[in-house]
PDB file of C-alpha atoms in Angstrom:
ATOM      1  CA  UNK J   1       0.000   0.000   0.000  1.00 86.00           C
ATOM      2  CA  UNK J   2       2.813   2.404   0.845  1.00 90.00           C
ATOM      3  CA  UNK J   3       4.369   1.871  -2.577  1.00 94.00           C
ATOM      4  CA  UNK J   4       1.039   2.515  -4.298  1.00 96.00           C
ATOM      5  CA  UNK J   5       0.453   5.573  -2.109  1.00 96.00           C
ATOM      6  CA  UNK J   6       3.703   7.052  -3.410  1.00 95.00           C
ATOM      7  CA  UNK J   7       3.288   6.042  -7.055  1.00 97.00           C
ATOM      8  CA  UNK J   8      -0.443   5.976  -7.877  1.00 98.00           C
ATOM      9  CA  UNK J   9       0.023   8.962 -10.212  1.00 98.00           C
ATOM     10  CA  UNK J  10       2.792   7.115 -12.083  1.00 98.00           C
ATOM     11  CA  UNK J  11       0.598   4.048 -12.453  1.00 98.00           C
ATOM     12  CA  UNK J  12      -2.157   6.348 -13.677  1.00 98.00           C
ATOM     13  CA  UNK J  13       0.193   7.785 -16.279  1.00 98.00           C
ATOM     14  CA  UNK J  14       0.958   4.297 -17.590  1.00 98.00           C
ATOM     15  CA  UNK J  15      -2.747   3.451 -17.529  1.00 98.00           C
ATOM     16  CA  UNK J  16      -3.449   6.569 -19.596  1.00 98.00           C
ATOM     17  CA  UNK J  17      -1.119   5.260 -22.303  1.00 98.00           C
ATOM     18  CA  UNK J  18      -2.705   1.801 -22.150  1.00 98.00           C
ATOM     19  CA  UNK J  19      -6.213   3.232 -22.499  1.00 98.00           C
ATOM     20  CA  UNK J  20      -5.173   5.501 -25.369  1.00 98.00           C
ATOM     21  CA  UNK J  21      -3.548   2.602 -27.217  1.00 98.00           C
ATOM     22  CA  UNK J  22      -6.593   0.424 -26.661  1.00 97.00           C
ATOM     23  CA  UNK J  23      -8.876   3.144 -27.976  1.00 97.00           C
ATOM     24  CA  UNK J  24      -6.735   3.435 -31.103  1.00 96.00           C
ATOM     25  CA  UNK J  25      -7.245  -0.284 -31.721  1.00 96.00           C
ATOM     26  CA  UNK J  26     -10.791  -0.857 -30.518  1.00 95.00           C
ATOM     27  CA  UNK J  27     -12.342   2.607 -30.249  1.00 94.00           C
ATOM     28  CA  UNK J  28     -14.663   1.999 -33.204  1.00 93.00           C
ATOM     29  CA  UNK J  29     -16.624  -0.432 -31.055  1.00 94.00           C
ATOM     30  CA  UNK J  30     -17.682   2.437 -28.789  1.00 94.00           C
ATOM     31  CA  UNK J  31     -20.239   5.133 -29.442  1.00 94.00           C
ATOM     32  CA  UNK J  32     -18.667   8.552 -29.973  1.00 95.00           C
ATOM     33  CA  UNK J  33     -19.887   9.917 -26.611  1.00 96.00           C
ATOM     34  CA  UNK J  34     -18.488   6.812 -24.912  1.00 96.00           C
ATOM     35  CA  UNK J  35     -15.191   7.247 -26.769  1.00 97.00           C
ATOM     36  CA  UNK J  36     -14.801  10.834 -25.625  1.00 97.00           C
ATOM     37  CA  UNK J  37     -15.764   9.835 -22.077  1.00 97.00           C
ATOM     38  CA  UNK J  38     -12.854   7.373 -22.202  1.00 97.00           C
ATOM     39  CA  UNK J  39     -10.547  10.102 -23.485  1.00 98.00           C
ATOM     40  CA  UNK J  40     -11.783  12.367 -20.702  1.00 98.00           C
ATOM     41  CA  UNK J  41     -10.671   9.703 -18.222  1.00 98.00           C
ATOM     42  CA  UNK J  42      -7.274   9.716 -19.935  1.00 98.00           C
ATOM     43  CA  UNK J  43      -7.225  13.495 -19.508  1.00 98.00           C
ATOM     44  CA  UNK J  44      -7.840  13.098 -15.778  1.00 98.00           C
ATOM     45  CA  UNK J  45      -5.004  10.567 -15.423  1.00 98.00           C
ATOM     46  CA  UNK J  46      -2.632  12.918 -17.255  1.00 98.00           C
ATOM     47  CA  UNK J  47      -3.944  15.799 -15.155  1.00 98.00           C
ATOM     48  CA  UNK J  48      -3.086  13.924 -11.963  1.00 98.00           C
ATOM     49  CA  UNK J  49       0.386  13.078 -13.277  1.00 98.00           C
ATOM     50  CA  UNK J  50       0.960  16.763 -14.028  1.00 98.00           C
ATOM     51  CA  UNK J  51      -0.229  17.788 -10.569  1.00 98.00           C
ATOM     52  CA  UNK J  52       1.665  15.217  -8.511  1.00 98.00           C
ATOM     53  CA  UNK J  53       4.668  14.109 -10.584  1.00 97.00           C
ATOM     54  CA  UNK J  54       5.731  16.437 -13.383  1.00 97.00           C
ATOM     55  CA  UNK J  55       6.091  19.212 -12.572  1.00 95.00           C
ATOM     56  CA  UNK J  56       4.229  17.844  -9.540  1.00 96.00           C
ATOM     57  CA  UNK J  57       4.245  20.855  -7.216  1.00 96.00           C
ATOM     58  CA  UNK J  58       0.482  21.073  -6.741  1.00 97.00           C
ATOM     59  CA  UNK J  59       0.646  19.705  -3.144  1.00 97.00           C
ATOM     60  CA  UNK J  60       2.924  22.568  -2.124  1.00 96.00           C
ATOM     61  CA  UNK J  61       0.715  25.146  -3.794  1.00 96.00           C
ATOM     62  CA  UNK J  62      -2.382  23.638  -2.191  1.00 97.00           C
ATOM     63  CA  UNK J  63      -1.036  23.260   1.344  1.00 97.00           C
ATOM     64  CA  UNK J  64       1.456  26.098   1.518  1.00 95.00           C
ATOM     65  CA  UNK J  65       0.088  28.560  -0.995  1.00 94.00           C
ATOM     66  CA  UNK J  66      -3.658  28.224  -0.509  1.00 95.00           C
ATOM     67  CA  UNK J  67      -3.902  27.204   3.146  1.00 96.00           C
ATOM     68  CA  UNK J  68      -0.671  28.846   4.371  1.00 95.00           C
ATOM     69  CA  UNK J  69       0.195  25.658   6.223  1.00 96.00           C
ATOM     70  CA  UNK J  70       3.245  25.587   8.470  1.00 94.00           C
ATOM     71  CA  UNK J  71       3.604  21.908   7.531  1.00 96.00           C
ATOM     72  CA  UNK J  72       2.948  21.934   3.794  1.00 96.00           C
ATOM     73  CA  UNK J  73       4.430  18.475   3.288  1.00 96.00           C
ATOM     74  CA  UNK J  74       1.521  16.858   5.141  1.00 97.00           C
ATOM     75  CA  UNK J  75      -1.240  19.330   6.099  1.00 97.00           C
ATOM     76  CA  UNK J  76      -4.069  19.735   5.340  1.00 97.00           C
ATOM     77  CA  UNK J  77      -3.530  17.355   2.404  1.00 98.00           C
ATOM     78  CA  UNK J  78      -1.178  14.407   2.713  1.00 98.00           C
ATOM     79  CA  UNK J  79      -0.232  11.618   0.325  1.00 98.00           C
ATOM     80  CA  UNK J  80      -2.919   9.309   1.690  1.00 98.00           C
ATOM     81  CA  UNK J  81      -5.610  11.951   1.181  1.00 98.00           C
ATOM     82  CA  UNK J  82      -4.375  12.597  -2.349  1.00 98.00           C
ATOM     83  CA  UNK J  83      -4.546   8.891  -3.202  1.00 98.00           C
ATOM     84  CA  UNK J  84      -8.026   8.424  -1.762  1.00 98.00           C
ATOM     85  CA  UNK J  85      -9.480  11.537  -3.408  1.00 98.00           C
ATOM     86  CA  UNK J  86      -7.893  11.050  -6.813  1.00 98.00           C
ATOM     87  CA  UNK J  87      -8.010   7.287  -7.264  1.00 98.00           C
ATOM     88  CA  UNK J  88     -11.070   6.526  -5.185  1.00 96.00           C
ATOM     89  CA  UNK J  89     -13.273   9.395  -6.285  1.00 97.00           C
ATOM     90  CA  UNK J  90     -12.000  11.376  -9.293  1.00 98.00           C
ATOM     91  CA  UNK J  91     -11.055   8.339 -11.375  1.00 98.00           C
ATOM     92  CA  UNK J  92     -14.324   6.625 -10.480  1.00 97.00           C
ATOM     93  CA  UNK J  93     -16.253   9.764 -11.384  1.00 98.00           C
ATOM     94  CA  UNK J  94     -14.708   9.733 -14.860  1.00 98.00           C
ATOM     95  CA  UNK J  95     -15.109   5.973 -15.254  1.00 97.00           C
ATOM     96  CA  UNK J  96     -18.874   5.945 -14.706  1.00 96.00           C
ATOM     97  CA  UNK J  97     -19.830   7.476 -18.112  1.00 96.00           C
ATOM     98  CA  UNK J  98     -17.887   4.711 -19.839  1.00 93.00           C
ATOM     99  CA  UNK J  99     -19.732   2.025 -17.897  1.00 93.00           C
ATOM    100  CA  UNK J 100     -23.160   3.641 -18.207  1.00 95.00           C
ATOM    101  CA  UNK J 101     -23.087   5.614 -21.482  1.00 92.00           C
ATOM    102  CA  UNK J 102     -26.876   5.843 -21.677  1.00 92.00           C
ATOM    103  CA  UNK J 103     -26.953   7.875 -18.468  1.00 96.00           C
ATOM    104  CA  UNK J 104     -26.174  11.146 -20.197  1.00 97.00           C
ATOM    105  CA  UNK J 105     -25.990  13.159 -16.988  1.00 98.00           C
ATOM    106  CA  UNK J 106     -23.145  10.954 -15.765  1.00 97.00           C
ATOM    107  CA  UNK J 107     -21.126  12.035 -18.791  1.00 97.00           C
ATOM    108  CA  UNK J 108     -22.066  15.697 -18.622  1.00 98.00           C
ATOM    109  CA  UNK J 109     -20.939  16.216 -15.037  1.00 98.00           C
ATOM    110  CA  UNK J 110     -17.261  15.208 -15.553  1.00 98.00           C
ATOM    111  CA  UNK J 111     -17.190  17.345 -18.691  1.00 98.00           C
ATOM    112  CA  UNK J 112     -18.356  20.356 -16.677  1.00 98.00           C
ATOM    113  CA  UNK J 113     -15.770  19.536 -14.027  1.00 98.00           C
ATOM    114  CA  UNK J 114     -13.074  19.488 -16.719  1.00 98.00           C
ATOM    115  CA  UNK J 115     -14.093  22.970 -17.853  1.00 98.00           C
ATOM    116  CA  UNK J 116     -13.936  24.207 -14.270  1.00 97.00           C
ATOM    117  CA  UNK J 117     -10.531  22.543 -13.865  1.00 96.00           C
ATOM    118  CA  UNK J 118      -9.204  24.575 -16.786  1.00 97.00           C
ATOM    119  CA  UNK J 119     -10.630  27.803 -15.391  1.00 96.00           C
ATOM    120  CA  UNK J 120      -9.430  27.072 -11.872  1.00 96.00           C
ATOM    121  CA  UNK J 121      -5.909  25.870 -12.666  1.00 96.00           C
ATOM    122  CA  UNK J 122      -5.142  28.452 -15.347  1.00 95.00           C
ATOM    123  CA  UNK J 123      -6.724  31.564 -13.815  1.00 95.00           C
ATOM    124  CA  UNK J 124      -8.211  31.286 -10.334  1.00 95.00           C
ATOM    125  CA  UNK J 125      -5.731  29.108  -8.438  1.00 94.00           C
ATOM    126  CA  UNK J 126      -2.559  30.960  -9.563  1.00 94.00           C
ATOM    127  CA  UNK J 127      -4.062  34.205  -8.297  1.00 94.00           C
ATOM    128  CA  UNK J 128      -5.010  32.700  -4.960  1.00 93.00           C
ATOM    129  CA  UNK J 129      -1.534  31.259  -4.326  1.00 92.00           C
ATOM    130  CA  UNK J 130       0.434  34.072  -5.943  1.00 90.00           C
ATOM    131  CA  UNK J 131       1.959  31.882  -8.663  1.00 91.00           C
ATOM    132  CA  UNK J 132       2.321  32.346 -12.394  1.00 89.00           C
ATOM    133  CA  UNK J 133       1.210  28.819 -13.163  1.00 90.00           C
ATOM    134  CA  UNK J 134      -0.467  25.877 -11.508  1.00 95.00           C
ATOM    135  CA  UNK J 135       0.364  22.225 -12.309  1.00 96.00           C
ATOM    136  CA  UNK J 136      -2.685  20.725 -13.958  1.00 97.00           C
ATOM    137  CA  UNK J 137      -3.444  23.739 -16.131  1.00 97.00           C
ATOM    138  CA  UNK J 138      -1.914  22.348 -19.328  1.00 97.00           C
ATOM    139  CA  UNK J 139      -3.787  19.044 -19.233  1.00 98.00           C
ATOM    140  CA  UNK J 140      -7.012  20.793 -18.267  1.00 98.00           C
ATOM    141  CA  UNK J 141      -6.828  23.295 -21.116  1.00 97.00           C
ATOM    142  CA  UNK J 142      -5.464  21.042 -23.854  1.00 98.00           C
ATOM    143  CA  UNK J 143      -7.152  17.750 -22.941  1.00 98.00           C
ATOM    144  CA  UNK J 144     -10.208  18.286 -20.732  1.00 98.00           C
ATOM    145  CA  UNK J 145     -11.557  21.233 -22.711  1.00 98.00           C
ATOM    146  CA  UNK J 146     -11.271  19.802 -26.254  1.00 98.00           C
ATOM    147  CA  UNK J 147     -12.410  16.327 -25.163  1.00 98.00           C
ATOM    148  CA  UNK J 148     -15.327  17.914 -23.330  1.00 98.00           C
ATOM    149  CA  UNK J 149     -16.357  19.962 -26.346  1.00 98.00           C
ATOM    150  CA  UNK J 150     -16.059  16.891 -28.585  1.00 98.00           C
ATOM    151  CA  UNK J 151     -18.202  14.910 -26.128  1.00 98.00           C
ATOM    152  CA  UNK J 152     -20.925  17.567 -26.190  1.00 98.00           C
ATOM    153  CA  UNK J 153     -20.913  17.650 -29.988  1.00 97.00           C
ATOM    154  CA  UNK J 154     -21.080  13.861 -30.239  1.00 97.00           C
ATOM    155  CA  UNK J 155     -23.861  13.773 -27.686  1.00 96.00           C
ATOM    156  CA  UNK J 156     -25.846  16.365 -29.598  1.00 95.00           C
ATOM    157  CA  UNK J 157     -25.649  14.204 -32.712  1.00 95.00           C
ATOM    158  CA  UNK J 158     -26.441  10.845 -31.114  1.00 92.00           C
ATOM    159  CA  UNK J 159     -28.331  11.423 -27.875  1.00 90.00           C
ATOM    160  CA  UNK J 160     -29.123  15.092 -27.193  1.00 95.00           C
ATOM    161  CA  UNK J 161     -29.255  15.796 -23.445  1.00 96.00           C
ATOM    162  CA  UNK J 162     -32.592  16.728 -21.955  1.00 97.00           C
ATOM    163  CA  UNK J 163     -33.262  19.458 -19.458  1.00 97.00           C
ATOM    164  CA  UNK J 164     -33.396  16.760 -16.789  1.00 98.00           C
ATOM    165  CA  UNK J 165     -29.937  15.533 -17.826  1.00 98.00           C
ATOM    166  CA  UNK J 166     -28.462  19.003 -17.408  1.00 98.00           C
ATOM    167  CA  UNK J 167     -30.127  19.526 -14.028  1.00 98.00           C
ATOM    168  CA  UNK J 168     -28.869  16.174 -12.731  1.00 98.00           C
ATOM    169  CA  UNK J 169     -25.363  16.845 -14.068  1.00 98.00           C
ATOM    170  CA  UNK J 170     -25.195  20.273 -12.441  1.00 98.00           C
ATOM    171  CA  UNK J 171     -26.515  18.990  -9.112  1.00 98.00           C
ATOM    172  CA  UNK J 172     -24.161  16.011  -9.164  1.00 98.00           C
ATOM    173  CA  UNK J 173     -21.078  18.201  -9.440  1.00 97.00           C
ATOM    174  CA  UNK J 174     -21.222  19.938  -6.027  1.00 97.00           C
ATOM    175  CA  UNK J 175     -22.383  16.689  -4.428  1.00 97.00           C
ATOM    176  CA  UNK J 176     -19.325  14.923  -5.827  1.00 97.00           C
ATOM    177  CA  UNK J 177     -16.986  17.697  -4.668  1.00 97.00           C
ATOM    178  CA  UNK J 178     -18.362  17.559  -1.145  1.00 98.00           C
ATOM    179  CA  UNK J 179     -18.408  13.760  -0.821  1.00 97.00           C
ATOM    180  CA  UNK J 180     -15.289  13.080  -2.890  1.00 97.00           C
ATOM    181  CA  UNK J 181     -13.054  15.990  -1.917  1.00 97.00           C
ATOM    182  CA  UNK J 182     -14.162  17.975   1.117  1.00 97.00           C
ATOM    183  CA  UNK J 183     -15.218  15.068   3.345  1.00 98.00           C
ATOM    184  CA  UNK J 184     -12.083  12.916   2.797  1.00 97.00           C
ATOM    185  CA  UNK J 185      -9.918  16.007   3.225  1.00 97.00           C
ATOM    186  CA  UNK J 186     -11.509  16.800   6.579  1.00 97.00           C
ATOM    187  CA  UNK J 187     -11.499  13.222   7.823  1.00 98.00           C
ATOM    188  CA  UNK J 188      -7.882  12.478   6.873  1.00 97.00           C
ATOM    189  CA  UNK J 189      -6.107  15.749   7.652  1.00 97.00           C
ATOM    190  CA  UNK J 190      -3.499  15.352  10.372  1.00 97.00           C
ATOM    191  CA  UNK J 191      -0.585  17.643  11.221  1.00 96.00           C
ATOM    192  CA  UNK J 192       1.376  14.637  12.418  1.00 96.00           C
ATOM    193  CA  UNK J 193       0.557  12.450   9.432  1.00 97.00           C
ATOM    194  CA  UNK J 194       3.376  10.092   8.380  1.00 97.00           C
ATOM    195  CA  UNK J 195       2.131  10.304   4.791  1.00 97.00           C
ATOM    196  CA  UNK J 196       4.247  13.198   3.563  1.00 97.00           C
ATOM    197  CA  UNK J 197       4.932  14.716   0.184  1.00 97.00           C
ATOM    198  CA  UNK J 198       8.482  14.913  -1.112  1.00 96.00           C
ATOM    199  CA  UNK J 199      10.496  18.122  -1.171  1.00 95.00           C
ATOM    200  CA  UNK J 200      10.017  18.233  -4.945  1.00 95.00           C
ATOM    201  CA  UNK J 201       6.228  18.047  -4.568  1.00 96.00           C
ATOM    202  CA  UNK J 202       6.176  20.740  -1.898  1.00 96.00           C
ATOM    203  CA  UNK J 203       8.520  22.987  -3.869  1.00 92.00           C
ATOM    204  CA  UNK J 204       9.323  26.479  -2.567  1.00 89.00           C
ATOM    205  CA  UNK J 205       6.457  26.313  -0.074  1.00 86.00           C
ATOM    206  CA  UNK J 206       8.462  23.869   2.028  1.00 72.00           C
ATOM    207  CA  UNK J 207      11.366  26.168   2.757  1.00 53.00           C
ATOM    208  CA  UNK J 208       9.773  27.639   5.857  1.00 45.00           C
ATOM    209  CA  UNK J 209       7.325  24.846   6.578  1.00 44.00           C
ATOM    210  CA  UNK J 210       7.497  21.914   8.954  1.00 41.00           C
ATOM    211  CA  UNK J 211      10.236  19.472   9.626  1.00 40.00           C
ATOM    212  CA  UNK J 212      11.052  16.999   6.877  1.00 37.00           C
ATOM    213  CA  UNK J 213      11.653  13.324   7.466  1.00 33.00           C
TER     214      UNK J 213
END
């Protein structure tokens, strides 16, 4: 478990390549909305790799920049929290439209989240933490946004969303963020957590923050 906790984003990066290769070979068997839902999952895996591995300094920006933590290598987010939130909730959230393609609202909600990711990582978050750039912005803008637009176009051609689909998708988004992000973050935060980010992941925010093991 400890090994996976440290390398889940690397495994996700490899999985992104596997999924992309599989789609190149067998993608014609999927409907176009289902195909772009799969590519949106790939975008999320790449997004996580960008945040936590290369350049990978999102944990430092989140803990030290946003929350001004004196222990940015472990509080309020630690490596266990990051694994649970990203693998347990975000990846599952993006997997559902592939498994249930007829439930249009399940596909719309991750697409909306991808658009918000681009807005947040490229514009909002850098301003909040006083940085020029936020890891995750590139994948959000150049993967989530175009895949999301392509999904909406494909959906309009094959299975146009109803008003009910849009309402469910919009309501699902804050529910997911509360259950999948806020609650785990609150339950797992611990200033003495042994699950600590590396100096590279903390970046400049670790210079004045907590002791490093």
